[in-house]
Short mmCIF file of C-alpha atoms in Angstrom, two decimals:
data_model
loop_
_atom_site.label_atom_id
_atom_site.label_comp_id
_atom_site.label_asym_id
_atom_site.label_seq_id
_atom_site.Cartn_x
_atom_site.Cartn_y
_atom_site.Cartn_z
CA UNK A 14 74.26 75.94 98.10
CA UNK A 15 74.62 78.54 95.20
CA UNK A 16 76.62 77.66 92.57
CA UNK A 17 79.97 79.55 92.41
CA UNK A 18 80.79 81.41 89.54
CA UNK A 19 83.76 80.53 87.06
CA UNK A 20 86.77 83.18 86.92
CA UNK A 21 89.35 83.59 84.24
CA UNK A 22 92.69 82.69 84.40
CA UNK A 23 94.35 86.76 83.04
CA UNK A 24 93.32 88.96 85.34
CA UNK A 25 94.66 92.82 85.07
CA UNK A 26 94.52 95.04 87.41
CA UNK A 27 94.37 98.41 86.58
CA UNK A 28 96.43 101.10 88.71
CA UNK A 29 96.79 104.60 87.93
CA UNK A 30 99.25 104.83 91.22
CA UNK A 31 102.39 103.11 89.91
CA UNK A 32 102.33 104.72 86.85
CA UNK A 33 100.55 107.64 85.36
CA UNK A 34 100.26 107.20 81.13
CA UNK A 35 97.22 105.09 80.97
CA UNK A 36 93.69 105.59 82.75
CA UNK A 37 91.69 102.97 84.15
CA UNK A 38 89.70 103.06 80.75
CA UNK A 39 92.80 102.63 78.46
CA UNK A 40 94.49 100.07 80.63
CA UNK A 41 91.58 97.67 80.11
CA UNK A 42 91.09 98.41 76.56
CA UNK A 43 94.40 97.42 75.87
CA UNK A 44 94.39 94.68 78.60
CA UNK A 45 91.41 93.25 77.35
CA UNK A 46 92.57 93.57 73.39
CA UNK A 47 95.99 91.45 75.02
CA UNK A 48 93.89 89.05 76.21
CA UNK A 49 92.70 89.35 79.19
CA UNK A 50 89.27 88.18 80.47
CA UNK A 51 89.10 89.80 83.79
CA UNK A 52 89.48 93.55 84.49
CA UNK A 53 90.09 94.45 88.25
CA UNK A 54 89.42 98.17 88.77
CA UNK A 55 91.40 99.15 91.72
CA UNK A 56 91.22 102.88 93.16
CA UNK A 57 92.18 104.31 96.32
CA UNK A 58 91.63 107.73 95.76
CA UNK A 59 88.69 108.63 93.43
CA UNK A 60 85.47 109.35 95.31
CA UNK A 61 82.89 106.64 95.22
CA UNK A 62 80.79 109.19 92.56
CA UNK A 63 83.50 109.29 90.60
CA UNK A 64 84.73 105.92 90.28
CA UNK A 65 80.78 105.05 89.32
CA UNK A 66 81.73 106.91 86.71
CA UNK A 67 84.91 105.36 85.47
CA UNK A 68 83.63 102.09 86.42
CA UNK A 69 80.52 102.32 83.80
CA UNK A 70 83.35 103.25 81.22
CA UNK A 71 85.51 100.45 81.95
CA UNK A 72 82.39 97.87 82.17
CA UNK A 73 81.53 98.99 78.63
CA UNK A 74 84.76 98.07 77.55
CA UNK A 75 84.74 94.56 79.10
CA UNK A 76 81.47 93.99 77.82
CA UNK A 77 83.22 94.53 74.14
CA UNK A 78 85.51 92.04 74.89
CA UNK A 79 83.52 89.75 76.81
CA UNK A 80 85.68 89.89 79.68
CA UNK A 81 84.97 90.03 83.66
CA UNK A 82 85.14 93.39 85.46
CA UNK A 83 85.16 93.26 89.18
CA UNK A 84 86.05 96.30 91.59
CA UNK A 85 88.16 96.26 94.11
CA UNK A 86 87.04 96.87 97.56
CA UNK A 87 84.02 99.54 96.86
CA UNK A 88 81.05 96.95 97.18
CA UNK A 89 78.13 99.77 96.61
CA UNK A 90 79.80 101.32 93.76
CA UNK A 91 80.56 97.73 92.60
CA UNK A 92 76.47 97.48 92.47
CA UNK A 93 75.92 100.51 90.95
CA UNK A 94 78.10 101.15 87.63
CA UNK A 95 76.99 97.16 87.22
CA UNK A 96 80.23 95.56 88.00
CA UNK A 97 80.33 91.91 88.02
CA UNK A 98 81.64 91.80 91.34
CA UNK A 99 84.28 92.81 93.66
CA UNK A 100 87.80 91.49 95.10
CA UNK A 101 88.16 92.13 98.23
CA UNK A 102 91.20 92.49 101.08
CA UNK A 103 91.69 91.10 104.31
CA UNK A 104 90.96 94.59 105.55
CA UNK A 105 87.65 95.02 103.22
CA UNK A 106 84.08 94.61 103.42
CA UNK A 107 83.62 90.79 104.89
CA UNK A 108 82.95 87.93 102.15
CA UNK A 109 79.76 87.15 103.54
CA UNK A 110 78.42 91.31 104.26
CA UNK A 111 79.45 91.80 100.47
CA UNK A 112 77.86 88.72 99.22
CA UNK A 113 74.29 89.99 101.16
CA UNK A 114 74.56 93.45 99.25
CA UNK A 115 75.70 91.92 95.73
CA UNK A 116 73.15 88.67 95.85
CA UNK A 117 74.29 85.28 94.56
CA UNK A 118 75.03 86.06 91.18
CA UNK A 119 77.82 88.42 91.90
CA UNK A 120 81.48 87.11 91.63
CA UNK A 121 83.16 87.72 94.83
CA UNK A 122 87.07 87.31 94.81
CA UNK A 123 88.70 86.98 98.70
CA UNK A 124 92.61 87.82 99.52
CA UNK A 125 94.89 85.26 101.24
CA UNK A 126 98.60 85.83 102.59
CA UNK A 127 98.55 82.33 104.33
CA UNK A 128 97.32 78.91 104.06
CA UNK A 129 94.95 79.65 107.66
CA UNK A 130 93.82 82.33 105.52
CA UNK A 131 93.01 80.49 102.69
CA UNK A 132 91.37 78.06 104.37
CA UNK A 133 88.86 80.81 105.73
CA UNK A 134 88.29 81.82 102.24
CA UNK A 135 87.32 78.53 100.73
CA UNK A 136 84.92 77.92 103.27
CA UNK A 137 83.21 81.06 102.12
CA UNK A 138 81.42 81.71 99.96
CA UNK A 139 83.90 83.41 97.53
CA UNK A 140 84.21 82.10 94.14
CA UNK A 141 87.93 82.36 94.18
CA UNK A 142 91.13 83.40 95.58
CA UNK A 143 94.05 85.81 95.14
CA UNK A 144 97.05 84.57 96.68
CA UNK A 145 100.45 86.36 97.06
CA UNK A 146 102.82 87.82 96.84
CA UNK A 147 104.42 84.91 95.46
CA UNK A 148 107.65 87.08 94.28
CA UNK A 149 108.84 89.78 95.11
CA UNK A 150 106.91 93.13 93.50
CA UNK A 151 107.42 96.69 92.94
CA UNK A 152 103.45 97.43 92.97
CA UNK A 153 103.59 97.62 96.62
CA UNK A 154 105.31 98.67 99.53
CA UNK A 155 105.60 94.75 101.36
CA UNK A 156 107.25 94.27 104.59
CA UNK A 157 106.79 90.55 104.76
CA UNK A 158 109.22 88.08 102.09
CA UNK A 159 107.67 86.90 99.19
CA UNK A 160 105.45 83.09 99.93
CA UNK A 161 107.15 81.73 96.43
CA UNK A 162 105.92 78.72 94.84
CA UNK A 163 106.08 76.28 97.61
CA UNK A 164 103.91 78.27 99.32
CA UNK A 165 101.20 78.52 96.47
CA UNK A 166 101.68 74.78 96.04
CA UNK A 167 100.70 74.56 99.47
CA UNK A 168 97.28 76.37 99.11
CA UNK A 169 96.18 75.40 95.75
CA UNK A 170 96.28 72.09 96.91
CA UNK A 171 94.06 72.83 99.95
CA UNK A 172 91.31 75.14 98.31
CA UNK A 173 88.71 73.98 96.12
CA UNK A 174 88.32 77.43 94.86
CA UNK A 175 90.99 78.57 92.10
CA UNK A 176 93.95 80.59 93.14
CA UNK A 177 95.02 83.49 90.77
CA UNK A 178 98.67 83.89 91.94
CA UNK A 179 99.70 87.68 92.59
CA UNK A 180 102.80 89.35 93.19
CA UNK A 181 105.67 89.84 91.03
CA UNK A 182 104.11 87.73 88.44
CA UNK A 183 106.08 87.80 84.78
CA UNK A 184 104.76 85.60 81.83
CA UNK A 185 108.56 84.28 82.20
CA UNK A 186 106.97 83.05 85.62
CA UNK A 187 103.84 81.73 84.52
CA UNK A 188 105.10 78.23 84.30
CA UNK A 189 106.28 78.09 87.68
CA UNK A 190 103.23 78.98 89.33
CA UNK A 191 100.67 77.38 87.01
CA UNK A 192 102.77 74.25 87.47
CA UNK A 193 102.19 74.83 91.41
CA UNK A 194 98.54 74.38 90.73
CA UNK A 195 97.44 77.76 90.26
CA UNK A 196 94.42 78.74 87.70
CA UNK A 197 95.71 81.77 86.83
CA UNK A 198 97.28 85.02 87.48
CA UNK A 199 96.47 88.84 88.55
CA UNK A 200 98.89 91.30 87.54
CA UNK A 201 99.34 94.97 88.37
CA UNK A 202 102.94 96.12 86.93
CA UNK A 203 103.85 94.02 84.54
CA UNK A 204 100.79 95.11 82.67
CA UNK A 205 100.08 98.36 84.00
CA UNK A 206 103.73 99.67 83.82
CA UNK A 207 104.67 98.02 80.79
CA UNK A 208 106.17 99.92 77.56
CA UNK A 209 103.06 97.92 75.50
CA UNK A 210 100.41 97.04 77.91
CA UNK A 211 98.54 95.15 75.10
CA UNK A 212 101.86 93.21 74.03
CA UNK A 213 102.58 92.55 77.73
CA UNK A 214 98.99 90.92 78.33
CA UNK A 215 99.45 88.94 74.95
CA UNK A 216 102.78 87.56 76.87
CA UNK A 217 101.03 86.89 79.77
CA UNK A 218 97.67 85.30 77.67
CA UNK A 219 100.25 82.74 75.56
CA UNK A 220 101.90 81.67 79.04
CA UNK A 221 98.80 80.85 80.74
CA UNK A 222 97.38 79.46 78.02
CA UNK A 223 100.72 77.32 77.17
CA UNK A 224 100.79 76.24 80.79
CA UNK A 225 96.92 74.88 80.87
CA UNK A 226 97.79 73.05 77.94
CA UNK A 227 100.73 71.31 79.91
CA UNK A 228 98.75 70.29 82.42
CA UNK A 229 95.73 68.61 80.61
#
């Protein structure tokens, strides 16, 4: 059984969608200078030759900081601008397809909305989990509530993978959910649409980092 591989616990994702100031490539730099040590690339839109393109840019700048940089979704273009790895939907590429393109060395991130769903993922072989929305969030149009802590409490304590918590997530929230058992967190807008996107991560970084603490 290969050996799955370790994720951080500050995960941005970048999004040029819900706000348009900051490119992929500056929203990691500053992510990443905030403290961040995983970069999610997530695109819609471009074409796949495009976002190669981008995506080489942004893996430079995680390799400066010495941070993660998966993609989301794209699993060839993931391969070929040298990402890490990829995050992928309930709707994407399947764990195990992606896994057989990207080899065992790849980090492979899988979406849950329920605990069944969670459940799948662990016995997969994805190397962790991004559960939510927890809260309520303006990054995307949601027509089912918000799971809220109990519910994360719920699945962290049934995986053996970690569980970065997504969805509305604030460093004024970070307690709650790392408290829930959660080993980090993926945010889109209260990096991405932040004032100071660097300032915002360093929130975010001291929260997490508090909460670990906490818990040791």
């Amino acid at each position: 059984m290969r050996e799955r591989r370790r994720i951080g616990r500050v995960c941005v994702i970048t999004d040029v969608a819900v706000q348009s100031r900051f490119g992929h490539v500056e929203l990691a730099e500053l992510a990443c200078a905030g403290g961040a040590d995983v970069i999610q690339l997530r695109d819609k839109a471009l074409a796949d030759d495009v976002l190669i393109s981008v995506a080489r840019e942004v893996r430079r700048v995680c390799d400066r900081h010495g941070a993660l940089f998966v993609l989301n979704d794209r699993v060839l273009v993931a391969r070929e601008s040298g990402a890490d790895g990829v995050h992928l939907g309930l709707d994407d590429t399947p764990i195990e397809a992606a896994r057989s393109v990207l080899g065992d060395r790849a980090v492979i991130g899988a979406t849950a909305h329920s605990l069944a769903e969670a459940r799948a993922a662990d016995r997969s072989s994805a190397d962790y989990l991004g559960f939510g929305h927890v809260f309520t969030t303006s990054s995307k149009a949601r027509a089912t509530p918000p799971l809220g802590v109990d519910g994360l409490a719920r699945v962290c304590a049934a995986v053996s993978i970690p569980v970065l918590a997504i969805g509305g997530i604030t460093s004024t929230r970070v307690p709650d959910v790392m408290g829930a058992g959660a080993w980090g967190v993926a945010v889109i807008a209260e990096v991405c649409t932040a004032d100071d996107p660097r300032a915002a991560t360093e929130r975010l970084r001291s929260a997490v980092d508090a909460g670990y603490s906490r818990l040791q």
